[in-house]
Amino acid sequence: MDNVNYMNEPKLFRQKVRSGKWNKPTFNVCREYVQANLVILPKRFAFDFTLFCLRNPKPCPIIEILEAGKYKTKYLSREADIRTDIPKYMIYKDGELVKECESIVEYWKDDLVSFLIGCSYTFEEALVRAGIPLSNSNAGKDVSVYITNVQLVPAGIFKGRMVVTMRPLPPILVSRAVQVTYRFPKTHGTPVHIGPGSEIGIENIHNVDFGDPPIINDRDIEVYWGCGVTPQIVALESKVPFMITHKQAHMFVSDLRIEEIAES
Amino acid sequence: MDNVNYMNEPKLFRQKVRSGKWNKPTFNVCREYVQANLVILPKRFAFDFTLFCLRNPKPCPIIEILEAGKYKTKYLSREADIRTDIPKYMIYKDGELVKECESIVEYWKDDLVSFLIGCSYTFEEALVRAGIPLSNSNAGKDVSVYITNVQLVPAGIFKGRMVVTMRPLPPILVSRAVQVTYRFPKTHGTPVHIGPGSEIGIENIHNVDFGDPPIINDRDIEVYWGCGVTPQIVALESKVPFMITHKQAHMFVSDLRIEEIAES
């Protein structure tokens, strides 16, 4: 019963995370609610990183930015603390991982700007409601994630390639998947590529860069969406002197219901 | 013939502007193409102003930001110079208008960041194509613009009230107007208010703050959209030490076709 509650109520789920009782991935957690990627950078990089995200909205849709020094969200939740409410964090110095941890309170500085960026976990529930089967999710697996060869529009020191998620779908449902995700530009919106991954530099779809390999049925078409791992990898490759992110698949679970983030 | 060409081809129109031969408003100019508002600020205000726009996307949809010192657009046009290609500019110091001019070349500095923000002139053509009559436009008048009492979400020094455009529409066409503009979040998207303006602080709709008074037919419903004058007024009220904007209704005419800016 306790289990049921925290799996469906973000506030209870974040309490569990905050008290160190959940340090696992968040797919299938609080499926009615918006989840978000986290990137934290020193203020002097914040404007250029914002520009990078705005120029590449499909992989990097900004949901909320917290001004330098602020660690309480306002829009995604009225009570969350992004220093403690995410199951796992990664701390990078000069592009190198120096620490994986479950709280960043001791690393917090007043010049840090936090970016909460859309996550496709959010629209999975919308797809399911629309009768679109998600083979990996149904099998309790994470979505398949790939680094493509698609170059993004640069801004300042930030440049790099698009990361994508892929969901294999029956051809008859592809149009519906486009229509459903069109309503959710803040969680990557419509697919960026529909068809063979080889055209965007994915040699072998069974060879994922993150997540789990895809479960593909005969005749399924590959449908690719921008992925919120993109801004994280781009910031990493830019070798910013200091950066904190969530650990891939360990998302911020917000209090916003999916419908509240739909374009209206 | 020359007249027909520059009224339909942005590159020719901007040449006319650049050579000082057009210093009038741009409504009804190059109607197939995206028009944009301009706000130019010193770099130290750029991040907070960006945050302000992102937090208030209906009145302040960012189309393109040029990094400090850059005056050539990349996305809206491959050849435009925002220092010369707008019919009229306003130069402000400490919140006071100090100059109205037709070129800002002599005021240009390397620390200036330029924001191009969506304009509802752009979706007027989409509305017309969908069979929605625009009474003011049909009569050769500018749209009606009002300052509301709706407080926007602040960011840094930037705060203020929403400015709106209003188009009176027959009740049967209101849903269609919502659907058509839904596709254009970069040019203010769907209406922010449908019904009497008194609810958002507009006492007398015949008393406009900018533009022309509305031409209203019996039974028409008031339909309000966010207006790109908002960020300009907000920056002005924040008394930034130096700011350049276009003059209201004298827009940047881009090379992007309307459909190229639709959400997809």
Coordinates of C-alpha atoms in Angstrom, one line a residue:
Chain A
M1 CA 0.0 0.0 0.0
D2 CA 2.8 2.3 0.9
N3 CA 4.5 1.0 -2.3
V4 CA 1.4 1.9 -4.4
N5 CA 1.3 5.4 -3.0
Y6 CA 4.8 6.5 -3.6
M7 CA 4.8 5.0 -7.1
N8 CA 1.9 7.3 -7.9
E9 CA 2.4 10.4 -5.8
P10 CA 5.5 12.5 -6.7
K11 CA 5.7 14.2 -3.3
L12 CA 5.9 10.8 -1.5
F13 CA 8.3 9.5 -4.1
R14 CA 10.6 12.5 -3.7
Q15 CA 10.5 12.0 0.1
K16 CA 11.6 8.4 -0.4
V17 CA 14.5 9.6 -2.7
R18 CA 15.4 12.4 -0.2
S19 CA 15.7 9.9 2.7
G20 CA 18.0 7.6 0.6
K21 CA 15.4 4.9 0.1
W22 CA 15.2 5.0 -3.7
N23 CA 18.4 5.2 -5.8
K24 CA 17.1 3.4 -8.9
P25 CA 15.9 4.6 -12.4
T26 CA 12.6 6.3 -12.5
F27 CA 11.0 4.8 -15.6
N28 CA 7.5 3.6 -14.7
V29 CA 7.5 5.8 -11.6
C30 CA 4.6 8.2 -11.2
R31 CA 3.6 7.8 -14.8
E32 CA 0.9 10.5 -14.7
Y33 CA 3.5 13.1 -13.9
V34 CA 6.2 15.0 -15.8
Q35 CA 9.8 13.9 -15.3
A36 CA 12.9 16.0 -16.1
N37 CA 16.6 15.8 -16.9
L38 CA 18.9 18.0 -14.8
V39 CA 22.0 20.0 -15.9
I40 CA 23.7 22.3 -13.4
L41 CA 26.4 24.7 -14.7
P42 CA 28.3 27.8 -13.3
K43 CA 26.5 31.0 -14.2
R44 CA 29.1 32.2 -16.7
F45 CA 28.1 29.3 -19.0
A46 CA 24.4 29.7 -18.4
F47 CA 23.5 32.0 -21.2
D48 CA 25.3 30.1 -23.9
F49 CA 23.9 26.8 -22.7
T50 CA 20.4 28.4 -22.8
L51 CA 21.0 29.5 -26.4
F52 CA 22.2 26.0 -27.3
C53 CA 19.0 24.5 -25.9
L54 CA 16.8 27.1 -27.6
R55 CA 18.5 26.4 -30.9
N56 CA 18.0 22.7 -30.6
P57 CA 14.6 22.4 -29.0
K58 CA 13.8 18.8 -30.1
P59 CA 16.6 17.2 -28.0
C60 CA 16.9 20.0 -25.4
P61 CA 13.4 21.4 -24.5
I62 CA 13.8 23.7 -21.5
I63 CA 11.0 23.3 -18.9
E64 CA 12.4 25.4 -16.1
I65 CA 15.6 27.3 -15.3
L66 CA 16.5 28.2 -11.7
E67 CA 18.5 31.4 -11.3
A68 CA 22.1 31.2 -9.9
G69 CA 22.1 29.9 -6.4
K70 CA 18.4 28.7 -6.4
Y71 CA 17.7 25.0 -5.7
K72 CA 14.0 25.1 -5.1
T73 CA 11.8 24.6 -8.2
K74 CA 8.9 26.9 -8.7
Y75 CA 7.1 25.6 -11.8
L76 CA 7.7 21.9 -11.7
S77 CA 7.0 21.7 -8.0
R78 CA 6.4 24.1 -5.1
E79 CA 8.4 22.1 -2.6
A80 CA 11.2 20.2 -4.4
D81 CA 14.9 20.7 -3.7
I82 CA 16.9 19.7 -6.7
R83 CA 20.0 19.0 -4.5
T84 CA 18.4 16.1 -2.8
D85 CA 15.3 14.9 -4.7
I86 CA 16.9 13.1 -7.6
P87 CA 17.9 9.4 -7.1
K88 CA 21.5 9.8 -8.5
Y89 CA 23.8 12.6 -9.5
M90 CA 27.0 12.8 -11.5
I91 CA 29.6 15.4 -10.7
Y92 CA 32.1 16.3 -13.5
K93 CA 35.2 18.4 -13.5
D94 CA 36.8 19.4 -16.8
G95 CA 34.7 16.8 -18.6
E96 CA 35.7 14.0 -16.3
L97 CA 33.3 12.1 -13.9
V98 CA 34.7 12.6 -10.4
K99 CA 31.8 11.4 -8.3
E100 CA 28.4 9.6 -8.4
C101 CA 26.3 10.5 -5.4
E102 CA 22.8 10.7 -4.0
S103 CA 22.9 14.3 -2.7
I104 CA 24.7 17.4 -4.0
V105 CA 24.2 19.6 -0.9
E106 CA 27.9 19.6 -0.1
Y107 CA 28.8 20.6 -3.7
W108 CA 26.3 23.4 -3.9
K109 CA 27.6 26.9 -4.8
D110 CA 25.8 30.2 -5.1
D111 CA 26.8 30.6 -8.8
L112 CA 25.2 27.4 -10.0
V113 CA 22.3 27.7 -12.5
S114 CA 20.0 24.7 -12.8
F115 CA 18.3 23.6 -16.0
L116 CA 15.4 21.1 -16.0
I117 CA 14.9 19.7 -19.4
G118 CA 12.1 17.6 -20.8
C119 CA 12.2 13.8 -20.7
S120 CA 10.5 11.4 -23.0
Y121 CA 9.4 9.2 -20.1
T122 CA 6.7 11.9 -19.8
F123 CA 5.0 11.2 -23.1
E124 CA 5.2 7.4 -22.8
E125 CA 2.1 7.5 -20.6
A126 CA 0.4 9.7 -23.2
L127 CA 1.3 7.2 -26.0
V128 CA 0.0 4.3 -23.9
R129 CA -3.3 6.0 -23.2
A130 CA -3.6 6.5 -27.0
G131 CA -3.3 2.8 -27.5
I132 CA 0.3 2.8 -28.7
P133 CA 2.2 -0.3 -27.3
L134 CA 5.7 0.4 -26.0
S135 CA 7.5 -3.0 -26.2
N136 CA 10.4 -2.1 -23.9
S137 CA 8.3 -0.4 -21.2
N138 CA 5.8 -3.4 -21.2
A139 CA 8.7 -5.7 -20.6
G140 CA 10.0 -3.6 -17.7
K141 CA 12.9 -2.4 -19.8
D142 CA 14.3 1.1 -20.3
V143 CA 13.9 2.8 -23.7
S144 CA 16.7 2.4 -26.2
V145 CA 19.0 5.4 -26.5
Y146 CA 21.6 6.2 -29.2
I147 CA 24.1 8.9 -30.1
T148 CA 23.5 9.9 -33.7
N149 CA 25.7 11.6 -36.3
V150 CA 23.3 14.6 -36.5
Q151 CA 25.2 17.8 -35.7
L152 CA 23.3 20.3 -33.6
V153 CA 23.4 24.1 -34.0
P154 CA 26.2 25.4 -31.8
A155 CA 26.2 28.2 -29.3
G156 CA 29.3 29.5 -27.6
I157 CA 31.4 26.6 -26.4
F158 CA 28.5 24.2 -26.7
K159 CA 28.2 21.9 -29.8
G160 CA 27.7 18.2 -30.4
R161 CA 25.5 15.5 -31.8
M162 CA 21.9 14.7 -31.1
V163 CA 21.1 11.8 -28.8
V164 CA 17.8 10.0 -29.5
T165 CA 15.4 7.5 -28.0
M166 CA 13.9 4.9 -30.3
R167 CA 10.6 3.1 -30.0
P168 CA 9.7 0.4 -32.6
L169 CA 6.1 0.8 -33.6
P170 CA 3.6 -1.0 -36.0
P171 CA 3.4 1.1 -39.2
I172 CA -0.3 1.8 -38.7
L173 CA 0.3 3.5 -35.4
V174 CA 3.1 5.9 -36.5
S175 CA 0.8 8.7 -37.5
R176 CA -1.0 8.5 -34.2
A177 CA 2.3 8.6 -32.3
V178 CA 3.3 11.8 -34.2
Q179 CA -0.1 13.4 -33.4
V180 CA 0.1 12.5 -29.7
T181 CA 3.6 13.7 -29.1
Y182 CA 3.0 16.9 -31.2
R183 CA 1.1 18.2 -28.1
F184 CA 4.2 17.8 -25.9
P185 CA 7.0 20.0 -27.3
K186 CA 8.4 20.4 -23.8
T187 CA 9.1 16.7 -23.7
H188 CA 10.8 16.5 -27.2
G189 CA 7.6 16.8 -29.3
T190 CA 7.3 14.8 -32.5
P191 CA 9.8 12.3 -33.8
V192 CA 13.0 13.6 -35.4
H193 CA 13.4 10.6 -37.6
I194 CA 11.0 7.8 -38.8
G195 CA 12.7 4.9 -40.6
P196 CA 16.1 3.1 -40.6
G197 CA 18.6 4.4 -38.0
S198 CA 21.4 3.9 -40.4
E199 CA 20.5 7.3 -42.0
I200 CA 21.3 9.1 -38.7
G201 CA 24.5 7.1 -38.0
I202 CA 23.1 4.2 -36.0
E203 CA 24.9 1.2 -37.4
N204 CA 23.2 -1.5 -35.3
I205 CA 20.0 -0.8 -33.4
H206 CA 20.7 -3.7 -31.0
N207 CA 23.9 -1.9 -29.9
V208 CA 22.5 0.9 -27.6
D209 CA 24.6 3.7 -26.1
F210 CA 22.3 3.9 -23.1
G211 CA 19.2 2.2 -21.8
D212 CA 18.1 -1.3 -22.9
P213 CA 18.3 -2.9 -26.4
P214 CA 14.9 -2.6 -28.3
I215 CA 12.3 -5.3 -28.4
I216 CA 11.3 -5.3 -32.0
N217 CA 8.3 -7.1 -33.6
D218 CA 8.2 -8.1 -37.3
R219 CA 7.3 -5.2 -39.5
D220 CA 7.8 -2.6 -36.8
I221 CA 9.1 0.8 -37.9
E222 CA 11.9 2.6 -36.0
V223 CA 10.6 5.9 -34.6
Y224 CA 13.2 8.2 -33.1
W225 CA 12.7 11.1 -30.7
G226 CA 15.1 13.7 -29.4
C227 CA 16.5 12.7 -26.0
G228 CA 17.3 14.8 -23.0
V229 CA 20.6 13.0 -22.6
T230 CA 21.8 15.3 -25.4
P231 CA 22.4 18.5 -23.4
Q232 CA 24.2 16.5 -20.8
I233 CA 26.6 14.9 -23.3
V234 CA 27.1 18.2 -25.1
A235 CA 28.0 20.0 -21.9
L236 CA 30.3 17.2 -21.0
E237 CA 32.1 17.2 -24.3
S238 CA 32.6 21.0 -24.0
K239 CA 34.7 20.2 -20.9
V240 CA 33.1 22.9 -18.7
P241 CA 35.2 23.1 -15.5
F242 CA 32.3 22.1 -13.2
M243 CA 29.0 20.4 -14.0
I244 CA 26.4 18.4 -12.1
T245 CA 23.8 16.3 -13.8
H246 CA 21.3 13.5 -12.8
K247 CA 22.5 10.0 -13.7
Q248 CA 20.9 8.8 -16.9
A249 CA 17.4 7.3 -16.3
H250 CA 17.4 8.7 -12.7
M251 CA 15.1 11.6 -13.3
F252 CA 13.5 14.4 -11.4
V253 CA 9.9 13.5 -10.8
S254 CA 7.8 16.6 -10.7
D255 CA 4.3 17.6 -9.4
L256 CA 3.0 18.6 -12.9
R257 CA 0.6 16.3 -14.5
I258 CA 1.3 15.4 -18.1
E259 CA -1.6 17.4 -19.4
E260 CA -0.4 20.5 -17.6
I261 CA 2.7 20.5 -19.8
A262 CA 0.9 19.9 -23.1
E263 CA 0.9 22.9 -25.5
S264 CA -2.4 24.8 -25.2
Chain B
M1 CA 5.6 46.0 -60.8
D2 CA 8.5 47.0 -58.6
N3 CA 5.9 47.7 -55.9
V4 CA 4.4 44.2 -56.2
N5 CA 7.8 42.6 -55.9
Y6 CA 9.1 44.3 -52.7
M7 CA 5.7 43.8 -51.0
N8 CA 6.0 40.1 -51.5
E9 CA 9.7 39.4 -51.4
P10 CA 11.5 40.0 -48.0
K11 CA 14.9 40.4 -49.5
L12 CA 13.7 43.2 -51.8
F13 CA 11.7 44.7 -49.0
R14 CA 14.7 44.8 -46.7
Q15 CA 16.8 46.4 -49.4
K16 CA 14.2 49.2 -49.6
V17 CA 14.3 49.6 -45.8
R18 CA 18.1 49.6 -45.8
S19 CA 18.3 52.3 -48.4
G20 CA 15.9 54.5 -46.5
K21 CA 13.0 54.1 -48.9
W22 CA 10.6 52.5 -46.4
N23 CA 10.1 53.8 -42.9
K24 CA 6.4 52.9 -42.3
P25 CA 4.7 50.1 -40.4
T26 CA 5.0 46.5 -41.8
F27 CA 1.5 45.2 -41.4
N28 CA 0.3 43.8 -44.8
V29 CA 4.0 43.6 -46.0
C30 CA 5.2 40.2 -47.3
R31 CA 2.3 38.4 -45.7
E32 CA 3.6 35.0 -46.5
Y33 CA 6.7 35.5 -44.3
V34 CA 7.5 35.6 -40.6
Q35 CA 7.9 39.1 -39.0
A36 CA 9.6 39.7 -35.7
N37 CA 9.9 42.1 -32.8
L38 CA 13.4 43.3 -31.9
V39 CA 14.9 43.9 -28.4
I40 CA 18.6 44.6 -28.0
L41 CA 20.2 44.7 -24.5
P42 CA 23.7 44.7 -23.0
K43 CA 25.0 41.2 -22.4
R44 CA 24.9 41.4 -18.6
F45 CA 21.0 41.6 -18.9
A46 CA 20.7 38.9 -21.6
F47 CA 20.4 35.8 -19.4
D48 CA 17.7 37.3 -17.1
F49 CA 15.8 38.6 -20.1
T50 CA 16.0 35.2 -21.8
L51 CA 14.6 33.7 -18.6
F52 CA 11.8 36.2 -18.5
C53 CA 10.8 35.4 -22.1
L54 CA 11.0 31.6 -21.4
R55 CA 8.8 32.0 -18.4
N56 CA 6.2 34.0 -20.4
P57 CA 6.2 32.3 -23.8
K58 CA 2.7 33.4 -24.9
P59 CA 3.6 37.2 -25.0
C60 CA 7.4 36.7 -25.5
P61 CA 8.1 33.7 -27.8
I62 CA 11.8 33.8 -28.7
I63 CA 12.5 33.0 -32.3
E64 CA 16.2 33.8 -32.5
I65 CA 18.9 35.2 -30.2
L66 CA 22.1 36.7 -31.6
E67 CA 25.2 36.4 -29.4
A68 CA 26.8 39.5 -28.1
G69 CA 28.2 41.6 -30.9
K70 CA 26.5 39.7 -33.7
Y71 CA 24.1 41.7 -36.0
K72 CA 23.6 39.2 -38.8
T73 CA 20.7 36.8 -38.4
K74 CA 21.3 33.1 -39.1
Y75 CA 17.9 31.5 -38.7
L76 CA 15.4 34.2 -39.8
S77 CA 17.5 35.2 -42.8
R78 CA 20.9 34.3 -44.1
E79 CA 21.7 37.9 -45.2
A80 CA 19.9 40.4 -43.0
D81 CA 21.6 43.0 -40.8
I82 CA 19.4 43.9 -37.9
R83 CA 21.2 47.3 -37.5
T84 CA 19.8 48.6 -40.8
D85 CA 17.0 46.3 -42.0
I86 CA 14.1 47.5 -39.7
P87 CA 12.1 50.6 -40.8
K88 CA 12.4 52.4 -37.4
Y89 CA 14.3 51.9 -34.2
M90 CA 13.9 53.4 -30.7
I91 CA 16.9 54.0 -28.5
Y92 CA 16.4 54.2 -24.8
K93 CA 18.7 55.2 -21.9
D94 CA 17.7 54.5 -18.3
G95 CA 14.1 53.8 -19.5
E96 CA 13.8 57.1 -21.4
L97 CA 13.4 57.4 -25.2
V98 CA 16.4 59.3 -26.4
K99 CA 16.2 58.8 -30.2
E100 CA 14.1 57.4 -33.0
C101 CA 16.1 56.5 -36.0
E102 CA 16.3 54.4 -39.2
S103 CA 19.7 52.8 -38.6
I104 CA 21.5 51.8 -35.4
V105 CA 25.0 51.3 -36.9
E106 CA 26.4 54.3 -35.0
Y107 CA 25.0 52.9 -31.7
W108 CA 26.3 49.4 -32.2
K109 CA 28.5 47.9 -29.5
D110 CA 30.2 44.5 -29.1
D111 CA 28.4 43.7 -25.9
L112 CA 24.9 44.0 -27.4
V113 CA 22.7 40.8 -27.5
S114 CA 19.7 40.9 -29.9
F115 CA 16.4 39.1 -29.4
L116 CA 14.0 38.5 -32.2
I117 CA 10.6 37.7 -30.8
G118 CA 7.5 36.4 -32.5
C119 CA 4.9 38.8 -33.9
S120 CA 1.2 38.1 -34.5
Y121 CA 1.3 39.7 -37.9
T122 CA 2.7 36.4 -38.9
F123 CA -0.3 34.3 -38.0
E124 CA -2.8 36.8 -39.5
E125 CA -2.1 35.3 -42.9
A126 CA -2.6 31.8 -41.5
L127 CA -6.0 33.0 -40.1
V128 CA -7.0 34.6 -43.4
R129 CA -6.2 31.4 -45.3
A130 CA -8.4 29.5 -42.9
G131 CA -11.3 31.8 -43.8
I132 CA -11.2 33.9 -40.6
P133 CA -12.0 37.5 -41.4
L134 CA -9.8 40.2 -39.8
S135 CA -11.8 43.3 -39.7
N136 CA -9.0 45.8 -39.0
S137 CA -6.6 44.2 -41.5
N138 CA -9.3 44.2 -44.2
A139 CA -9.8 47.9 -43.6
G140 CA -6.1 48.6 -43.9
K141 CA -5.8 49.3 -40.1
D142 CA -3.3 48.0 -37.6
V143 CA -4.5 45.4 -35.0
S144 CA -5.7 46.8 -31.6
V145 CA -3.2 46.5 -28.8
Y146 CA -3.8 46.9 -25.0
I147 CA -1.8 46.7 -21.8
T148 CA -3.6 44.3 -19.4
N149 CA -3.5 43.9 -15.7
V150 CA -2.1 40.4 -16.0
Q151 CA 1.1 40.1 -14.0
L152 CA 3.8 38.1 -15.7
V153 CA 6.3 35.7 -14.1
P154 CA 9.4 37.8 -13.1
A155 CA 13.1 37.0 -13.8
G156 CA 15.9 39.1 -12.3
I157 CA 15.1 42.8 -12.8
F158 CA 12.4 42.0 -15.4
K159 CA 8.8 42.0 -14.4
G160 CA 5.6 43.6 -15.7
R161 CA 2.2 43.1 -17.3
M162 CA 1.1 41.3 -20.4
V163 CA 0.4 43.3 -23.6
V164 CA -2.2 41.7 -25.9
T165 CA -3.6 42.1 -29.4
M166 CA -7.3 41.7 -29.9
R167 CA -9.2 40.5 -32.9
P168 CA -13.0 40.5 -32.8
L169 CA -14.4 37.3 -34.3
P170 CA -17.8 35.8 -35.0
P171 CA -18.5 33.1 -32.3
I172 CA -18.6 30.3 -34.8
L173 CA -15.0 31.0 -35.9
V174 CA -13.4 31.2 -32.5
S175 CA -12.6 27.4 -32.3
R176 CA -11.0 27.5 -35.7
A177 CA -8.9 30.5 -34.7
V178 CA -7.6 28.6 -31.7
Q179 CA -6.8 25.6 -33.8
V180 CA -5.0 27.6 -36.5
T181 CA -2.9 29.6 -34.0
Y182 CA -2.1 26.4 -31.9
R183 CA 0.4 25.5 -34.7
F184 CA 2.3 28.7 -34.2
P185 CA 3.7 28.9 -30.7
K186 CA 6.6 31.0 -31.9
T187 CA 4.2 33.8 -32.9
H188 CA 2.2 33.8 -29.7
G189 CA 0.3 30.5 -30.2
T190 CA -3.3 30.3 -29.0
P191 CA -5.4 33.1 -27.5
V192 CA -4.7 34.0 -23.8
H193 CA -8.2 35.2 -23.3
I194 CA -11.5 34.8 -25.1
G195 CA -14.3 37.1 -23.9
P196 CA -14.8 40.5 -22.3
G197 CA -11.5 42.5 -21.9
S198 CA -12.8 43.9 -18.6
E199 CA -11.6 40.6 -17.0
I200 CA -8.0 41.4 -17.8
G201 CA -8.1 45.1 -17.0
I202 CA -9.2 46.5 -20.4
E203 CA -11.9 49.1 -19.4
N204 CA -12.8 50.3 -22.9
I205 CA -11.8 48.3 -25.9
H206 CA -12.2 51.4 -28.1
N207 CA -9.4 53.0 -26.1
V208 CA -6.3 51.2 -27.5
D209 CA -2.8 51.6 -26.1
F210 CA -1.1 50.9 -29.5
G211 CA -2.4 50.3 -33.0
D212 CA -5.9 51.2 -34.2
P213 CA -9.2 50.9 -32.5
P214 CA -11.1 47.6 -33.3
I215 CA -13.7 47.4 -36.0
I216 CA -16.4 45.2 -34.3
N217 CA -19.4 43.6 -35.8
D218 CA -22.5 42.8 -33.9
R219 CA -22.2 39.6 -31.9
D220 CA -18.4 39.4 -32.4
I221 CA -16.5 37.9 -29.5
E222 CA -13.2 39.5 -28.3
V223 CA -10.2 37.2 -28.9
Y224 CA -7.0 38.2 -27.2
W225 CA -3.5 37.0 -28.1
G226 CA -0.1 37.7 -26.3
C227 CA 1.7 40.6 -28.0
G228 CA 5.4 41.0 -28.8
V229 CA 5.2 44.6 -27.5
T230 CA 5.3 43.0 -24.0
P231 CA 9.0 42.2 -23.7
Q232 CA 9.8 45.7 -25.0
I233 CA 7.6 47.4 -22.4
V234 CA 8.9 45.2 -19.6
A235 CA 12.5 45.9 -20.5
L236 CA 11.7 49.6 -20.6
E237 CA 10.0 49.6 -17.2
S238 CA 13.0 47.8 -15.8
K239 CA 15.0 51.0 -16.7
V240 CA 17.9 49.1 -18.2
P241 CA 20.7 51.6 -18.8
F242 CA 20.7 51.0 -22.6
M243 CA 18.2 49.4 -24.9
I244 CA 17.4 49.4 -28.6
T245 CA 14.0 48.2 -30.0
H246 CA 12.2 48.4 -33.2
K247 CA 9.4 51.0 -33.2
Q248 CA 6.0 49.4 -32.6
A249 CA 4.5 48.0 -35.8
H250 CA 7.8 48.5 -37.7
M251 CA 8.9 44.9 -37.7
F252 CA 11.8 42.9 -39.0
V253 CA 10.6 41.1 -42.1
S254 CA 12.3 37.7 -42.3
D255 CA 13.0 35.1 -45.1
L256 CA 11.2 32.3 -43.3
R257 CA 7.8 31.4 -44.7
I258 CA 5.0 31.1 -42.2
E259 CA 4.8 27.3 -42.5
E260 CA 8.5 27.0 -41.7
I261 CA 7.9 28.4 -38.2
A262 CA 4.9 26.2 -37.5
E263 CA 5.4 23.6 -34.8
S264 CA 6.1 20.2 -36.5

